[in-house]
PDB file of C-alpha atoms in Angstrom:
ATOM      1  CA  MET J   1       0.000   0.000   0.000  1.00  0.00           C
ATOM      2  CA  ALA J   2       1.372   3.391  -0.994  1.00  0.00           C
ATOM      3  CA  LYS J   3       1.909   5.863   1.785  1.00  0.00           C
ATOM      4  CA  LEU J   4      -0.281   8.973   1.533  1.00  0.00           C
ATOM      5  CA  THR J   5       1.258  12.376   1.975  1.00  0.00           C
ATOM      6  CA  GLN J   6      -0.117  14.891   4.425  1.00  0.00           C
ATOM      7  CA  GLU J   7      -1.236  17.068   1.502  1.00  0.00           C
ATOM      8  CA  GLU J   8      -3.205  14.170  -0.011  1.00  0.00           C
ATOM      9  CA  ILE J   9      -4.945  13.529   3.302  1.00  0.00           C
ATOM     10  CA  LEU J  10      -5.811  17.205   3.740  1.00  0.00           C
ATOM     11  CA  SER J  11      -7.063  17.367   0.155  1.00  0.00           C
ATOM     12  CA  TYR J  12      -9.366  14.402   0.817  1.00  0.00           C
ATOM     13  CA  LEU J  13     -10.665  15.982   4.033  1.00  0.00           C
ATOM     14  CA  GLU J  14     -11.436  19.257   2.235  1.00  0.00           C
ATOM     15  CA  GLU J  15     -13.541  17.469  -0.385  1.00  0.00           C
ATOM     16  CA  ALA J  16     -15.248  14.882   1.864  1.00  0.00           C
ATOM     17  CA  THR J  17     -18.871  15.225   2.893  1.00  0.00           C
ATOM     18  CA  ILE J  18     -19.947  15.383   6.529  1.00  0.00           C
ATOM     19  CA  LEU J  19     -21.169  11.789   6.344  1.00  0.00           C
ATOM     20  CA  GLU J  20     -17.851  10.614   4.918  1.00  0.00           C
ATOM     21  CA  LEU J  21     -15.946  12.475   7.643  1.00  0.00           C
ATOM     22  CA  ASN J  22     -18.215  11.009  10.325  1.00  0.00           C
ATOM     23  CA  ASP J  23     -17.587   7.495   8.973  1.00  0.00           C
ATOM     24  CA  LEU J  24     -13.837   8.182   8.917  1.00  0.00           C
ATOM     25  CA  VAL J  25     -13.836   9.356  12.537  1.00  0.00           C
ATOM     26  CA  SER J  26     -15.847   6.299  13.603  1.00  0.00           C
ATOM     27  CA  ALA J  27     -13.425   3.980  11.793  1.00  0.00           C
ATOM     28  CA  ILE J  28     -10.410   5.662  13.427  1.00  0.00           C
ATOM     29  CA  GLU J  29     -12.026   5.405  16.856  1.00  0.00           C
ATOM     30  CA  GLU J  30     -12.777   1.704  16.337  1.00  0.00           C
ATOM     31  CA  LYS J  31      -9.409   0.779  14.837  1.00  0.00           C
ATOM     32  CA  PHE J  32      -7.241   2.589  17.390  1.00  0.00           C
ATOM     33  CA  GLY J  33      -9.495   2.433  20.463  1.00  0.00           C
ATOM     34  CA  VAL J  34      -9.670   6.203  20.898  1.00  0.00           C
ATOM     35  CA  VAL J  35     -12.463   8.730  21.237  1.00  0.00           C
ATOM     36  CA  ALA J  36     -12.541  11.955  19.229  1.00  0.00           C
ATOM     37  CA  ALA J  37     -13.341  14.968  21.394  1.00  0.00           C
ATOM     38  CA  ALA J  38     -13.066  18.681  20.715  1.00  0.00           C
ATOM     39  CA  ALA J  39     -10.900  20.564  23.217  1.00  0.00           C
ATOM     40  CA  VAL J  40     -11.761  24.043  22.015  1.00  0.00           C
ATOM     41  CA  ALA J  41     -13.023  25.631  25.251  1.00  0.00           C
ATOM     42  CA  ALA J  42     -10.438  24.120  27.576  1.00  0.00           C
ATOM     43  CA  PRO J  43      -7.538  26.494  26.821  1.00  0.00           C
ATOM     44  CA  ALA J  44      -9.766  29.578  27.206  1.00  0.00           C
ATOM     45  CA  ALA J  45     -11.232  28.299  30.471  1.00  0.00           C
ATOM     46  CA  ALA J  46      -7.794  27.417  31.819  1.00  0.00           C
ATOM     47  CA  GLU J  47      -6.460  30.864  30.902  1.00  0.00           C
ATOM     48  CA  GLU J  48      -9.391  32.641  32.577  1.00  0.00           C
ATOM     49  CA  ALA J  49      -9.013  30.498  35.689  1.00  0.00           C
ATOM     50  CA  ALA J  50      -5.337  31.422  35.868  1.00  0.00           C
ATOM     51  CA  THR J  51      -5.785  35.140  35.301  1.00  0.00           C
ATOM     52  CA  GLY J  52      -9.326  35.581  36.595  1.00  0.00           C
ATOM     53  CA  PRO J  53     -12.200  37.230  34.782  1.00  0.00           C
ATOM     54  CA  THR J  54     -11.654  40.598  33.109  1.00  0.00           C
ATOM     55  CA  GLU J  55     -15.227  41.803  33.630  1.00  0.00           C
ATOM     56  CA  VAL J  56     -17.555  41.135  36.555  1.00  0.00           C
ATOM     57  CA  THR J  57     -20.958  42.178  37.871  1.00  0.00           C
ATOM     58  CA  VAL J  58     -21.607  43.503  41.367  1.00  0.00           C
ATOM     59  CA  THR J  59     -24.947  42.306  42.754  1.00  0.00           C
ATOM     60  CA  LEU J  60     -26.627  43.663  45.869  1.00  0.00           C
ATOM     61  CA  THR J  61     -27.965  40.498  47.506  1.00  0.00           C
ATOM     62  CA  SER J  62     -29.501  41.987  50.654  1.00  0.00           C
ATOM     63  CA  VAL J  63     -29.860  45.416  52.228  1.00  0.00           C
ATOM     64  CA  GLY J  64     -29.278  44.624  55.863  1.00  0.00           C
ATOM     65  CA  GLY J  65     -30.536  46.849  58.663  1.00  0.00           C
ATOM     66  CA  THR J  66     -29.333  50.206  57.347  1.00  0.00           C
ATOM     67  CA  LYS J  67     -31.362  50.748  54.194  1.00  0.00           C
ATOM     68  CA  VAL J  68     -30.811  54.523  54.066  1.00  0.00           C
ATOM     69  CA  ALA J  69     -27.024  54.084  54.145  1.00  0.00           C
ATOM     70  CA  VAL J  70     -27.215  51.491  51.365  1.00  0.00           C
ATOM     71  CA  ILE J  71     -29.369  53.815  49.220  1.00  0.00           C
ATOM     72  CA  LYS J  72     -26.809  56.606  49.701  1.00  0.00           C
ATOM     73  CA  ALA J  73     -23.978  54.259  48.717  1.00  0.00           C
ATOM     74  CA  VAL J  74     -25.884  53.083  45.626  1.00  0.00           C
ATOM     75  CA  ARG J  75     -26.502  56.715  44.603  1.00  0.00           C
ATOM     76  CA  GLU J  76     -22.793  57.479  44.968  1.00  0.00           C
ATOM     77  CA  ILE J  77     -21.737  54.379  43.017  1.00  0.00           C
ATOM     78  CA  THR J  78     -24.269  54.583  40.183  1.00  0.00           C
ATOM     79  CA  GLY J  79     -25.051  58.282  39.923  1.00  0.00           C
ATOM     80  CA  LEU J  80     -28.781  57.505  40.124  1.00  0.00           C
ATOM     81  CA  GLY J  81     -31.274  59.872  41.691  1.00  0.00           C
ATOM     82  CA  LEU J  82     -32.828  59.142  45.067  1.00  0.00           C
ATOM     83  CA  VAL J  83     -36.007  57.508  43.720  1.00  0.00           C
ATOM     84  CA  ASP J  84     -34.157  55.274  41.235  1.00  0.00           C
ATOM     85  CA  ALA J  85     -31.533  54.270  43.809  1.00  0.00           C
ATOM     86  CA  LYS J  86     -34.310  53.367  46.287  1.00  0.00           C
ATOM     87  CA  LYS J  87     -36.074  51.259  43.606  1.00  0.00           C
ATOM     88  CA  LEU J  88     -32.817  49.461  42.874  1.00  0.00           C
ATOM     89  CA  VAL J  89     -32.168  48.752  46.561  1.00  0.00           C
ATOM     90  CA  ASP J  90     -35.785  47.637  47.100  1.00  0.00           C
ATOM     91  CA  SER J  91     -35.481  45.153  44.232  1.00  0.00           C
ATOM     92  CA  ALA J  92     -32.530  43.278  45.781  1.00  0.00           C
ATOM     93  CA  PRO J  93     -31.061  41.005  44.661  1.00  0.00           C
ATOM     94  CA  ALA J  94     -30.165  43.439  41.881  1.00  0.00           C
ATOM     95  CA  ALA J  95     -27.136  44.196  39.728  1.00  0.00           C
ATOM     96  CA  ILE J  96     -25.526  47.449  40.818  1.00  0.00           C
ATOM     97  CA  LYS J  97     -22.857  47.600  38.086  1.00  0.00           C
ATOM     98  CA  GLU J  98     -22.211  45.192  35.239  1.00  0.00           C
ATOM     99  CA  ASN J  99     -19.195  44.419  33.064  1.00  0.00           C
ATOM    100  CA  ILE J 100     -16.653  46.269  35.178  1.00  0.00           C
ATOM    101  CA  ALA J 101     -13.063  45.564  36.140  1.00  0.00           C
ATOM    102  CA  PRO J 102     -12.594  43.326  39.191  1.00  0.00           C
ATOM    103  CA  GLU J 103     -10.659  46.097  40.957  1.00  0.00           C
ATOM    104  CA  GLU J 104     -13.593  48.520  40.617  1.00  0.00           C
ATOM    105  CA  ALA J 105     -15.948  45.767  41.769  1.00  0.00           C
ATOM    106  CA  ASP J 106     -13.897  45.266  44.936  1.00  0.00           C
ATOM    107  CA  GLN J 107     -14.110  48.993  45.734  1.00  0.00           C
ATOM    108  CA  ILE J 108     -17.882  48.984  45.199  1.00  0.00           C
ATOM    109  CA  LYS J 109     -18.236  45.906  47.392  1.00  0.00           C
ATOM    110  CA  GLU J 110     -16.316  47.616  50.190  1.00  0.00           C
ATOM    111  CA  LYS J 111     -18.568  50.703  50.038  1.00  0.00           C
ATOM    112  CA  LEU J 112     -21.763  48.667  50.065  1.00  0.00           C
ATOM    113  CA  MET J 113     -20.587  46.375  52.850  1.00  0.00           C
ATOM    114  CA  ALA J 114     -19.561  49.402  54.912  1.00  0.00           C
ATOM    115  CA  ALA J 115     -23.163  50.585  54.504  1.00  0.00           C
ATOM    116  CA  GLY J 116     -24.404  47.234  55.848  1.00  0.00           C
ATOM    117  CA  ALA J 117     -25.342  45.486  52.590  1.00  0.00           C
ATOM    118  CA  THR J 118     -24.486  42.009  51.426  1.00  0.00           C
ATOM    119  CA  VAL J 119     -22.827  41.946  48.006  1.00  0.00           C
ATOM    120  CA  GLU J 120     -21.809  39.297  45.493  1.00  0.00           C
ATOM    121  CA  ILE J 121     -19.300  39.643  42.647  1.00  0.00           C
ATOM    122  CA  LYS J 122     -19.579  37.316  39.645  1.00  0.00           C
TER     123      LYS J 122
END
């Protein structure tokens, strides 16, 4: 049997139908006792786990006993007016700021916790 070159194999793969490729993968799995699996997301997930997320959301999970202080903190953080800040606090759990840097999220968390709120960063 003549040995195929890499170019010949790639040329075949470019022209093969999905059914032919599926049959080829099945035959390779059976002959060599392996399982074909895509590892596309693994490198991205591993990189994010190593470096951490680049954008997070700060969520007010509960107000605590000092609602007025939490409303003031929310106004300062978001720039909302009194009525809108109160609505946001009353609707807890609610996102205070979304898609922000983790460093900014930590600062916001500190302010809200100092006001007596419970906060989550995701």
